Amino acid sequence: MTQPIIGIDLGTTNSLIAVFEEGAPRLLANALGHRLTPSVVSFDDGAVLVGEAARDRQTTHPKQTAAAFKRAMGTETTFALGPKSLRAEELSSLVLRKLKDDAEAALGQTIRDVVVSVPAYFNQGQRQATMAACAMADLNAVRLVNEPTAAALAYGLQDREGESQFLVFDLGGGTFDVTVLEHFDGVMEVKASSGDAFLGGEDFSEALAKTMADKIGTPWAKLGADIQQQLRLQADVAKRHLSGKDEYEARIKIDSTHHGLTLTRTDFETACAALIKRLHRPIERCFYDTGLDTDGLDRVILVGGATRMPMIRQMVARQFRRLPEMTIDPDHAVALGAAVQAALVAHDRALDDVVMTDVSPFSVGIETATRLKNGTSIHGFFQPIIERNTPLPASRQQIFSTMSDNQTNLRIDIYQGEAPKVSDNVHLGRFDINVPKGKAGQESMFVRVTYDPSGLIEVEATSISTGKQAGIVISDNVSNLTEADIAKKLKQMQAFKMHPREDEANVTFMARIRRLYEMAAGDDRHMLQDILMAFEAALEGQDPAEIARMRGDMGETLDRIDDYYVS
Ligand code: AMP
């Protein structure tokens, strides 16, 4: 049996995995039968918990639990989980390993090759970290696909006739992406992509959490980190309710005092006014780059859980003067599209008539210097060679000359970004090229940048007088870790014992009881304590049928308490 290529949406809040089968993408369920696996990792007695159980431990065991680490991808930030300290790519690799295990169980097959989605606005470092996370999970990422591109693929498949220009507005848990695409008889072309890698649903929750703190009468900054975290979680719940109704009654327990807070949709929208404003800039940049105006758009598609907020839909409708579409669940579209991209990579015959093109999300260029009239030179300027939103593949060259008399060596420093000074852009790599001695400006060279759709960037310099060449290849397929580093990391990550799948429903159930116990009071607390004891006794009895029956019976009581205190 050939191994299927799988699509993965590695989200800030939730991750999903999908397979392309019989001409269509399909989401795969995790061990609990759910399609969304929270991107949360927790350590429990040496074993790693990923998903719902870990998410429930955010309140009960915050010091052993990490969430929203996608925002730190490609940085040196570490997350302390008990005695361990892990980077974002290591935590992501644990999520990926869990998705891999669950998908293998669902398909009855081993999985190696995957296509993973990333925000279009992820820079090379963040892309490399994502590739490294895959390698550490023993997965071979054959391609990274931009999230809005994946969403467009999921939508494009449903409607392959005619020509249309459409915009994908993707507001996830931690990132915002806006992309304009053209769709013509099965050919999809990305026209422009823009976004903000630090703006997402979590910021809306945080804004509401701060309003909740104001209502309680304690300034946000004066609250301890654990209370802030509790308010953030409560705000996330309130936010979801306010998507469906105008008012929500939140019950918060701080120390031993209970607070009942009435939150209105207007409160929420007022708290988020500055965030809504921040959404406009990437949209404007995207339209500036395409030269399109909003009237040129045929469809506007909403992706990402945070687009369920009415204020987002209203803002989009107002801005683009048309009702946005959400015919595919906004949480599912990216994973489904990643599976379509996986099938494209594997040349699935069902997709013979679908072609996908993409653009460079950032400008790529080199550092240059300028000589002033007084003879001194100032360095650190960015000279783009491939501009952002250039359709890929692309290859462009420019001529550069020596700056000083008798200069024999030229250093090429490559950067990615939009800032005029290289110090504000991302450094991608460097190399040197030798040139014959001569007067300043006498020796010149071509510097060519070639960017292919898989993210490979090749930079080559050719001395015009000697024809000598030098260059480097920068790739998000090859992370800055060497193969030996990856092998070592893979071993280290595999040494973390995953909680056995057969235990998962029970562990998740217990984590839920403990979370509710923290929230509840009085009789409900006693009831939860009784449920916990009865359930532990059932676990001791080791009769799987009895354990499953208790989970089912007691689940209703937990739902009621959850409803009252949290959701
Ligand atoms: P994603 O990264 O696409 O999974 O998006 C998750 C984000 O969507 C989180 O910030 C959630 O709080 C948010 N979200 C999910 N459902 C809703 C809802 N019904 N209303 C408002 N925000 C939601």
Coordinates of C-alpha atoms and ligand atoms in Angstrom, one line a residue:
M1 CA 0.0 0.0 0.0
T2 CA 1.5 3.4 -0.9
Q3 CA 1.8 5.8 2.0
P4 CA -0.7 8.7 1.8
I5 CA 0.5 12.3 1.9
I6 CA -1.2 14.1 4.6
G7 CA -2.1 17.7 5.1
I8 CA -1.6 19.3 8.5
D9 CA -2.9 22.7 9.9
L10 CA -0.5 23.4 12.8
G11 CA -2.6 26.2 14.4
T12 CA -1.9 28.5 17.3
T13 CA -5.0 27.3 19.1
N14 CA -5.9 24.0 17.4
S15 CA -4.3 21.7 15.0
L16 CA -6.0 19.4 12.4
I17 CA -4.9 16.6 10.1
A18 CA -6.5 15.6 6.8
V19 CA -6.0 13.1 4.0
F20 CA -6.9 13.3 0.3
E21 CA -8.9 10.2 -0.7
E22 CA -11.1 9.4 -3.7
G23 CA -10.9 12.9 -5.1
A24 CA -11.7 14.8 -1.9
P25 CA -10.0 15.9 1.3
R26 CA -11.2 14.4 4.6
L27 CA -10.4 15.4 8.2
L28 CA -9.1 12.6 10.5
A29 CA -10.4 12.3 14.0
N30 CA -8.1 12.1 17.0
A31 CA -8.2 9.4 19.7
L32 CA -11.1 11.2 21.4
G33 CA -13.1 11.2 18.1
H34 CA -12.6 15.0 17.7
R35 CA -11.2 16.7 14.6
L36 CA -9.7 19.6 16.5
T37 CA -6.7 18.9 18.7
P38 CA -5.8 21.8 20.9
S39 CA -2.2 22.9 20.3
V40 CA -1.4 22.6 24.0
V41 CA 1.3 20.5 25.6
S42 CA 1.5 19.5 29.3
F43 CA 3.9 17.3 31.3
D44 CA 2.3 14.9 33.8
D45 CA 4.5 12.6 35.8
G46 CA 7.1 12.4 33.0
A47 CA 4.5 11.7 30.3
V48 CA 3.6 14.2 27.7
L49 CA -0.1 15.1 27.2
V50 CA -1.1 16.9 24.0
G51 CA -4.6 18.2 23.2
E52 CA -7.7 18.4 25.3
A53 CA -6.3 17.0 28.5
A54 CA -3.4 19.4 28.2
R55 CA -5.7 22.3 27.5
D56 CA -7.8 21.5 30.7
R57 CA -4.5 21.4 32.7
Q58 CA -3.8 25.1 31.7
T59 CA -5.9 26.1 34.8
T60 CA -5.0 23.3 37.1
H61 CA -1.3 22.9 36.2
P62 CA -0.2 26.2 34.5
K63 CA 3.5 25.7 35.3
Q64 CA 3.5 22.3 33.5
T65 CA 1.5 23.4 30.5
A66 CA 2.4 25.5 27.4
A67 CA 0.0 26.9 24.8
A68 CA 0.0 29.4 21.8
F69 CA 3.7 28.6 21.2
K70 CA 3.3 29.0 17.5
R71 CA 3.8 32.7 18.1
A72 CA 7.4 32.0 19.3
M73 CA 8.3 29.9 16.3
G74 CA 11.8 30.8 15.0
T75 CA 12.7 32.6 18.2
E76 CA 15.0 31.6 21.1
T77 CA 12.1 31.8 23.5
T78 CA 11.8 28.8 25.8
F79 CA 8.7 27.6 27.7
A80 CA 9.2 26.1 31.1
L81 CA 7.2 23.0 31.7
G82 CA 8.0 21.8 35.2
P83 CA 11.8 20.9 35.2
K84 CA 11.9 20.9 31.4
S85 CA 12.5 23.9 29.1
L86 CA 11.4 23.6 25.5
R87 CA 11.4 25.8 22.4
A88 CA 8.4 26.4 20.2
E89 CA 9.6 24.0 17.5
E90 CA 10.1 21.3 20.1
L91 CA 6.6 21.8 21.5
S92 CA 5.2 21.9 18.0
S93 CA 7.0 18.6 17.3
L94 CA 5.1 17.0 20.2
V95 CA 1.8 18.2 18.7
L96 CA 2.8 16.9 15.3
R97 CA 3.8 13.5 16.8
K98 CA 0.4 13.3 18.4
L99 CA -1.4 14.2 15.1
K100 CA 0.8 11.6 13.4
D101 CA -0.1 8.8 15.9
D102 CA -3.8 9.6 15.7
A103 CA -3.8 9.7 11.9
E104 CA -1.8 6.5 11.7
A105 CA -4.4 4.9 14.0
A106 CA -7.3 6.3 11.9
L107 CA -5.8 5.2 8.6
G108 CA -4.1 1.9 9.8
Q109 CA -1.0 3.1 7.9
T110 CA 2.4 4.7 8.7
I111 CA 2.7 8.3 7.8
R112 CA 5.9 10.1 6.8
D113 CA 5.3 12.7 4.1
V114 CA 3.2 15.7 5.0
V115 CA 2.3 19.1 3.8
V116 CA 2.1 21.6 6.6
S117 CA 0.4 25.0 6.5
V118 CA 2.0 28.2 7.8
P119 CA 0.8 31.8 7.9
A120 CA 1.6 33.4 4.5
Y121 CA 3.4 36.1 6.6
F122 CA 5.8 33.6 8.3
N123 CA 9.4 34.7 7.5
Q124 CA 12.1 32.2 6.5
G125 CA 13.2 31.7 10.2
Q126 CA 9.6 30.8 11.2
R127 CA 9.3 28.5 8.2
Q128 CA 12.6 26.8 9.0
A129 CA 11.4 26.3 12.6
T130 CA 8.2 24.6 11.3
M131 CA 10.3 22.3 9.1
A132 CA 12.5 21.5 12.0
A133 CA 9.5 20.6 14.2
C134 CA 8.4 18.2 11.5
A135 CA 11.8 16.5 11.4
M136 CA 11.8 16.2 15.2
A137 CA 8.4 14.4 14.9
D138 CA 9.9 12.0 12.4
L139 CA 7.8 13.6 9.6
N140 CA 9.1 14.6 6.2
A141 CA 7.5 17.9 5.3
V142 CA 7.5 17.7 1.5
R143 CA 6.1 21.3 1.2
L144 CA 4.9 24.2 3.4
V145 CA 1.7 25.8 2.1
N146 CA 0.6 29.3 3.0
E147 CA -2.6 29.0 5.1
P148 CA -4.8 31.3 2.9
T149 CA -3.5 29.5 -0.2
A150 CA -4.6 26.2 1.4
A151 CA -8.0 27.7 2.3
A152 CA -8.4 28.9 -1.3
L153 CA -7.6 25.4 -2.5
A154 CA -10.3 24.0 -0.3
Y155 CA -12.8 26.5 -1.7
G156 CA -11.6 26.4 -5.3
L157 CA -12.3 22.7 -5.5
Q158 CA -16.0 23.2 -4.9
D159 CA -16.4 25.7 -7.7
R160 CA -14.1 25.1 -10.6
E161 CA -16.0 27.0 -13.3
G162 CA -15.4 30.5 -14.6
E163 CA -13.1 33.3 -13.5
S164 CA -13.1 35.0 -10.2
Q165 CA -10.9 37.2 -8.0
F166 CA -11.3 36.4 -4.4
L167 CA -9.9 37.4 -1.1
V168 CA -9.2 35.1 1.8
F169 CA -9.5 36.8 5.2
D170 CA -7.9 34.5 7.8
L171 CA -8.0 35.5 11.4
G172 CA -6.8 32.5 13.5
G173 CA -5.9 32.3 17.2
G174 CA -2.6 34.1 16.8
T175 CA -2.1 35.4 13.3
F176 CA -3.9 37.4 10.6
D177 CA -3.4 36.9 6.9
V178 CA -5.1 38.5 4.0
T179 CA -4.6 37.2 0.5
V180 CA -6.0 38.1 -2.9
L181 CA -6.2 35.2 -5.4
E182 CA -7.4 34.8 -9.0
H183 CA -9.2 31.7 -10.0
F184 CA -9.6 30.9 -13.6
D185 CA -10.8 27.4 -14.9
G186 CA -9.0 25.5 -12.2
V187 CA -5.9 27.7 -12.2
M188 CA -5.4 29.6 -8.9
E189 CA -2.9 32.4 -8.7
V190 CA -2.0 34.3 -5.6
K191 CA -1.9 38.0 -6.4
A192 CA -0.8 39.4 -3.1
S193 CA -0.5 38.4 0.5
S194 CA -0.1 40.5 3.6
G195 CA -0.7 40.1 7.3
D196 CA 0.3 40.5 10.9
A197 CA 2.0 37.5 12.6
F198 CA 1.1 38.9 16.0
L199 CA -2.6 39.6 15.7
G200 CA -5.3 37.0 16.3
G201 CA -8.3 35.8 18.3
E202 CA -6.1 35.5 21.5
D203 CA -5.6 39.3 21.4
F204 CA -9.4 39.8 21.3
S205 CA -9.7 37.5 24.4
E206 CA -6.9 39.4 26.1
A207 CA -8.7 42.7 25.4
L208 CA -11.9 41.3 26.9
A209 CA -10.0 39.9 29.9
K210 CA -8.7 43.4 30.6
T211 CA -12.3 44.7 30.5
M212 CA -13.3 42.0 32.9
A213 CA -10.5 43.1 35.3
D214 CA -11.8 46.7 35.1
K215 CA -15.3 45.5 35.9
I216 CA -13.9 43.5 38.9
G217 CA -12.2 46.7 40.0
T218 CA -8.6 45.6 39.9
P219 CA -6.2 47.0 37.2
W220 CA -4.9 44.2 34.9
A221 CA -1.3 44.9 35.8
K222 CA -2.0 44.4 39.5
L223 CA -3.4 40.8 38.9
G224 CA -1.1 37.8 39.4
A225 CA -0.1 35.8 36.3
D226 CA -2.4 32.9 37.4
I227 CA -5.4 35.2 37.7
Q228 CA -4.6 36.9 34.4
Q229 CA -4.5 33.4 32.8
Q230 CA -7.8 32.4 34.4
L231 CA -9.4 35.6 33.1
R232 CA -8.0 35.0 29.6
L233 CA -9.6 31.5 29.5
Q234 CA -12.9 32.9 30.8
A235 CA -12.7 35.7 28.3
D236 CA -12.2 33.2 25.5
V237 CA -15.4 31.4 26.6
A238 CA -17.3 34.8 26.9
K239 CA -16.0 35.8 23.5
R240 CA -17.5 32.7 21.9
H241 CA -20.9 33.3 23.6
L242 CA -20.9 36.9 22.4
S243 CA -20.6 35.7 18.9
G244 CA -24.1 34.2 19.3
K245 CA -25.8 36.6 21.7
D246 CA -25.7 40.2 22.9
E247 CA -24.9 39.6 26.5
Y248 CA -23.1 37.0 28.6
E249 CA -23.0 36.5 32.4
A250 CA -19.4 35.4 33.4
R251 CA -18.8 33.9 36.8
I252 CA -15.2 34.4 38.0
K253 CA -13.7 33.1 41.2
I254 CA -10.7 35.1 42.4
D255 CA -9.1 33.6 45.6
S256 CA -12.3 32.6 47.3
T257 CA -14.6 35.5 46.1
H258 CA -17.1 34.9 43.3
H259 CA -17.8 37.7 40.9
G260 CA -20.7 37.8 38.5
L261 CA -19.9 40.0 35.5
T262 CA -22.3 41.1 32.8
L263 CA -20.5 41.4 29.5
T264 CA -22.2 42.9 26.5
R265 CA -21.2 42.7 22.9
T266 CA -20.8 46.5 23.0
D267 CA -18.3 46.1 25.9
F268 CA -16.4 43.6 23.9
E269 CA -16.4 45.7 20.7
T270 CA -15.3 48.8 22.5
A271 CA -12.4 46.8 24.1
C272 CA -11.3 45.7 20.6
A273 CA -11.5 48.9 18.7
A274 CA -7.7 49.2 18.4
L275 CA -7.4 45.6 17.2
I276 CA -10.0 46.2 14.5
K277 CA -8.0 49.2 13.4
R278 CA -4.8 47.1 13.1
L279 CA -6.6 44.8 10.7
H280 CA -6.9 47.5 8.1
R281 CA -3.2 48.1 7.4
P282 CA -2.4 44.6 5.8
I283 CA -5.6 44.9 3.8
E284 CA -4.5 48.2 2.4
R285 CA -1.1 46.9 1.6
C286 CA -2.5 43.9 -0.2
F287 CA -4.7 46.1 -2.4
Y288 CA -1.9 48.5 -3.1
D289 CA 0.3 45.6 -4.3
T290 CA -2.3 44.1 -6.6
G291 CA -3.5 47.5 -7.9
L292 CA -7.1 46.1 -7.5
D293 CA -9.9 47.9 -5.7
T294 CA -12.5 46.2 -3.6
D295 CA -15.1 46.4 -6.4
G296 CA -12.8 44.1 -8.4
L297 CA -13.4 41.2 -5.9
D298 CA -16.0 38.5 -6.6
R299 CA -15.8 36.6 -3.4
V300 CA -14.5 37.2 0.1
I301 CA -13.9 34.1 2.1
L302 CA -13.5 33.9 5.9
V303 CA -11.1 31.5 7.5
G304 CA -9.9 31.0 11.1
G305 CA -12.1 30.6 14.2
A306 CA -11.9 34.2 15.1
T307 CA -13.8 35.3 12.0
R308 CA -16.9 34.0 13.8
M309 CA -17.0 37.2 15.8
P310 CA -19.8 39.4 14.4
M311 CA -17.6 42.5 14.6
I312 CA -15.2 40.9 12.2
R313 CA -17.9 39.9 9.7
Q314 CA -19.3 43.4 9.9
M315 CA -16.0 45.0 9.3
V316 CA -15.3 42.8 6.4
A317 CA -18.7 43.3 4.9
R318 CA -18.3 47.1 5.2
Q319 CA -14.8 47.2 3.9
F320 CA -15.5 45.0 0.8
R321 CA -19.1 45.9 0.3
R322 CA -20.2 42.3 0.1
L323 CA -21.3 39.5 2.4
P324 CA -18.3 37.3 3.2
E325 CA -18.6 33.5 2.7
M326 CA -18.1 30.8 5.3
T327 CA -19.5 27.7 3.6
I328 CA -16.6 25.5 4.8
D329 CA -16.2 25.5 8.6
P330 CA -13.6 28.3 9.2
D331 CA -11.6 25.9 11.5
H332 CA -11.5 23.2 8.8
A333 CA -10.7 25.0 5.5
V334 CA -6.9 25.2 6.0
A335 CA -6.4 21.5 6.9
L336 CA -8.6 20.4 4.0
G337 CA -6.6 22.7 1.6
A338 CA -3.3 21.3 3.0
A339 CA -4.5 17.8 2.0
V340 CA -5.4 19.1 -1.5
Q341 CA -1.9 20.6 -1.7
A342 CA -0.5 17.2 -0.5
A343 CA -2.4 15.5 -3.4
L344 CA -1.1 18.1 -5.8
V345 CA 2.5 17.3 -4.7
A346 CA 1.7 13.6 -5.1
H347 CA 0.1 14.3 -8.5
D348 CA -3.3 12.9 -7.7
R349 CA -5.0 12.4 -11.0
A350 CA -8.3 13.9 -9.6
L351 CA -6.4 17.2 -9.5
D352 CA -4.9 17.2 -13.0
D353 CA -6.7 20.3 -13.9
V354 CA -5.8 22.3 -10.8
V355 CA -2.7 24.4 -10.9
M356 CA -1.5 26.6 -8.1
T357 CA 0.8 29.5 -8.1
D358 CA 2.1 31.5 -5.2
V359 CA 3.9 34.7 -4.5
S360 CA 6.9 35.7 -2.4
P361 CA 5.5 36.9 1.0
F362 CA 8.4 39.3 1.5
S363 CA 10.9 41.2 -0.5
V364 CA 14.4 39.6 -0.8
G365 CA 17.5 41.7 -1.4
I366 CA 20.9 42.6 -0.2
E367 CA 22.7 45.1 2.0
T368 CA 24.2 48.1 0.3
A369 CA 26.2 51.1 1.3
T370 CA 26.4 54.7 0.1
R371 CA 29.4 56.9 -0.1
L372 CA 28.9 60.5 1.1
K373 CA 30.5 63.5 -0.5
N374 CA 33.0 63.8 2.4
G375 CA 34.3 60.3 1.5
T376 CA 32.9 58.4 4.4
S377 CA 30.4 55.6 3.7
I378 CA 27.3 54.6 5.5
H379 CA 26.1 51.0 5.6
G380 CA 23.1 49.0 6.4
F381 CA 20.7 49.9 3.5
F382 CA 18.3 47.4 2.1
Q383 CA 18.2 47.0 -1.7
P384 CA 15.3 44.6 -2.7
I385 CA 16.0 42.4 -5.7
I386 CA 12.7 40.4 -5.7
E387 CA 9.9 42.6 -4.4
R388 CA 7.2 41.2 -2.1
N389 CA 4.2 39.6 -3.9
T390 CA 6.2 38.7 -7.0
P391 CA 4.6 35.6 -8.6
L392 CA 6.8 32.5 -8.1
P393 CA 9.0 31.1 -9.5
A394 CA 10.9 34.4 -10.0
S395 CA 14.5 35.3 -10.9
R396 CA 15.8 38.8 -10.9
Q397 CA 19.2 40.4 -11.1
Q398 CA 20.8 43.8 -10.4
I399 CA 24.3 45.2 -10.9
F400 CA 26.4 46.3 -7.9
S401 CA 29.9 47.9 -7.9
T402 CA 32.8 48.1 -5.5
M403 CA 32.8 50.9 -3.0
S404 CA 36.6 51.4 -2.3
D405 CA 39.8 51.6 -4.3
N406 CA 41.7 48.3 -4.5
Q407 CA 38.8 46.3 -2.9
T408 CA 39.3 42.6 -3.6
N409 CA 36.4 41.1 -1.7
L410 CA 32.7 41.8 -1.7
R411 CA 30.4 40.6 1.0
I412 CA 26.8 39.8 0.0
D413 CA 24.4 39.9 3.0
I414 CA 21.0 38.7 2.1
Y415 CA 17.8 40.0 3.9
Q416 CA 14.1 39.5 3.7
G417 CA 11.6 42.2 4.7
E418 CA 10.2 45.6 3.9
A419 CA 12.2 48.0 6.0
P420 CA 14.7 50.4 4.4
K421 CA 17.4 49.5 6.9
V422 CA 18.6 45.9 7.0
S423 CA 18.7 46.0 10.8
D424 CA 14.9 45.9 10.8
N425 CA 14.7 43.0 8.3
V426 CA 15.5 39.3 8.7
H427 CA 19.0 38.1 7.8
L428 CA 18.9 35.1 5.6
G429 CA 22.6 34.4 4.9
R430 CA 25.9 35.7 3.5
F431 CA 28.7 34.9 1.2
D432 CA 31.9 36.6 -0.2
I433 CA 33.1 37.0 -3.8
N434 CA 36.5 38.0 -4.9
V435 CA 37.0 40.7 -7.5
P436 CA 40.2 42.0 -9.2
K437 CA 41.8 45.1 -7.7
G438 CA 40.7 48.4 -9.2
K439 CA 39.4 51.9 -8.6
A440 CA 36.2 52.3 -6.6
G441 CA 33.2 51.5 -8.8
Q442 CA 35.3 50.0 -11.5
E443 CA 34.5 46.4 -10.7
S444 CA 30.9 45.3 -11.0
M445 CA 28.9 42.2 -10.6
F446 CA 25.4 40.8 -11.2
V447 CA 23.6 39.6 -8.1
R448 CA 20.8 37.3 -9.1
V449 CA 18.1 36.1 -6.7
T450 CA 16.0 33.1 -7.7
Y451 CA 12.9 32.2 -5.6
D452 CA 11.0 29.0 -6.3
P453 CA 7.5 28.1 -5.1
S454 CA 8.8 25.6 -2.5
G455 CA 10.5 28.4 -0.6
L456 CA 14.0 27.8 -2.0
I457 CA 16.0 31.1 -2.5
E458 CA 19.2 31.0 -4.5
V459 CA 21.5 34.0 -4.5
E460 CA 24.4 34.1 -7.0
A461 CA 26.9 36.8 -7.7
T462 CA 28.9 36.9 -11.0
S463 CA 31.9 39.2 -11.4
I464 CA 31.4 40.9 -14.8
S465 CA 35.2 41.2 -15.5
T466 CA 36.3 37.7 -14.6
G467 CA 33.0 35.7 -14.9
K468 CA 33.8 34.1 -11.5
Q469 CA 30.7 33.1 -9.5
A470 CA 29.8 32.6 -5.9
G471 CA 26.5 32.0 -4.2
I472 CA 24.4 30.2 -1.6
V473 CA 21.1 28.4 -1.5
I474 CA 18.7 29.3 1.4
S475 CA 15.9 26.9 1.9
D476 CA 13.1 26.4 4.4
N477 CA 13.6 22.7 3.7
V478 CA 17.0 22.8 5.2
S479 CA 16.7 24.3 8.7
N480 CA 19.7 25.9 10.3
L481 CA 20.0 22.7 12.3
T482 CA 22.3 20.1 10.6
E483 CA 21.1 16.6 9.9
A484 CA 23.1 15.4 12.9
D485 CA 21.3 18.0 15.1
I486 CA 17.9 17.0 13.8
A487 CA 18.7 13.3 14.4
K488 CA 19.8 14.2 18.0
K489 CA 16.7 16.3 18.6
L490 CA 14.5 13.5 17.1
K491 CA 15.9 11.1 19.7
Q492 CA 15.5 13.6 22.5
M493 CA 11.9 14.2 21.6
Q494 CA 11.2 10.5 21.2
A495 CA 12.5 10.0 24.7
F496 CA 9.5 11.9 26.0
K497 CA 6.9 9.3 26.7
M498 CA 3.5 10.0 25.1
H499 CA 0.5 9.2 27.1
P500 CA -0.9 5.9 25.8
R501 CA -3.8 6.4 23.4
E502 CA -6.0 3.9 25.2
D503 CA -5.7 6.0 28.3
E504 CA -6.5 9.3 26.6
A505 CA -10.2 9.5 27.2
N506 CA -9.7 8.8 30.9
V507 CA -6.9 11.3 31.3
T508 CA -8.9 13.9 29.5
F509 CA -11.9 13.1 31.7
M510 CA -9.9 13.5 34.9
A511 CA -8.3 16.7 33.7
R512 CA -11.8 18.1 33.0
I513 CA -13.1 17.1 36.5
R514 CA -10.0 18.8 38.1
R515 CA -10.5 22.0 36.0
L516 CA -14.2 22.2 37.0
Y517 CA -13.3 21.5 40.6
E518 CA -11.0 24.6 40.6
M519 CA -13.9 26.7 39.3
A520 CA -16.9 25.3 41.2
A521 CA -18.1 26.0 44.8
G522 CA -20.3 24.3 47.4
D523 CA -22.4 21.3 46.4
D524 CA -21.0 21.2 42.9
R525 CA -17.5 20.8 44.4
H526 CA -18.7 17.9 46.6
M527 CA -20.3 16.3 43.6
L528 CA -17.1 16.7 41.5
Q529 CA -15.1 15.2 44.3
D530 CA -17.5 12.2 44.5
I531 CA -17.3 11.8 40.7
L532 CA -13.5 11.8 40.8
M533 CA -13.4 9.2 43.6
A534 CA -15.9 6.9 41.8
F535 CA -14.0 7.3 38.6
E536 CA -10.7 6.5 40.1
A537 CA -12.3 3.4 41.7
A538 CA -13.6 2.3 38.3
L539 CA -10.1 2.8 36.9
E540 CA -8.7 0.5 39.6
G541 CA -11.3 -2.1 38.5
Q542 CA -9.7 -2.1 35.0
D543 CA -13.0 -3.0 33.3
P544 CA -13.0 -0.9 30.1
A545 CA -16.7 -1.3 29.5
E546 CA -17.5 -0.1 33.1
I547 CA -15.1 2.8 32.8
A548 CA -16.6 3.9 29.5
R549 CA -20.1 3.7 30.9
M550 CA -19.1 5.9 33.9
R551 CA -17.6 8.4 31.6
G552 CA -20.8 8.6 29.6
D553 CA -23.1 8.8 32.7
M554 CA -21.0 11.3 34.6
G555 CA -20.3 13.3 31.4
E556 CA -23.8 14.8 31.6
T557 CA -23.2 16.2 35.2
L558 CA -19.9 17.6 34.0
D559 CA -21.6 19.3 31.0
R560 CA -24.1 20.9 33.4
I561 CA -21.4 22.2 35.7
D562 CA -19.3 23.3 32.7
D563 CA -22.4 25.2 31.4
Y564 CA -22.9 27.0 34.6
Y565 CA -19.4 28.0 35.4
V566 CA -17.6 28.2 32.2
S567 CA -19.5 27.9 28.9
Ligands
AMP1 P1 -7.7 28.9 14.8 O1 -6.3 29.3 15.1 O2 -8.2 29.1 13.5 O3 -8.1 27.6 15.5 O4 -8.6 30.0 15.6 C1 -8.9 29.9 16.9 C2 -9.4 31.3 17.4 O5 -10.7 31.4 17.1 C3 -9.3 31.4 18.9 O6 -8.8 32.6 19.3 C4 -10.7 31.2 19.4 O7 -11.0 31.8 20.6 C5 -11.5 31.8 18.2 N1 -12.8 31.3 18.1 C6 -13.3 30.1 17.9 N2 -14.6 30.0 17.9 C7 -15.1 31.3 18.1 C8 -16.4 31.9 18.2 N3 -17.5 31.2 18.1 N4 -16.4 33.2 18.4 C9 -15.3 34.0 18.5 N5 -14.0 33.5 18.4 C10 -13.9 32.1 18.2

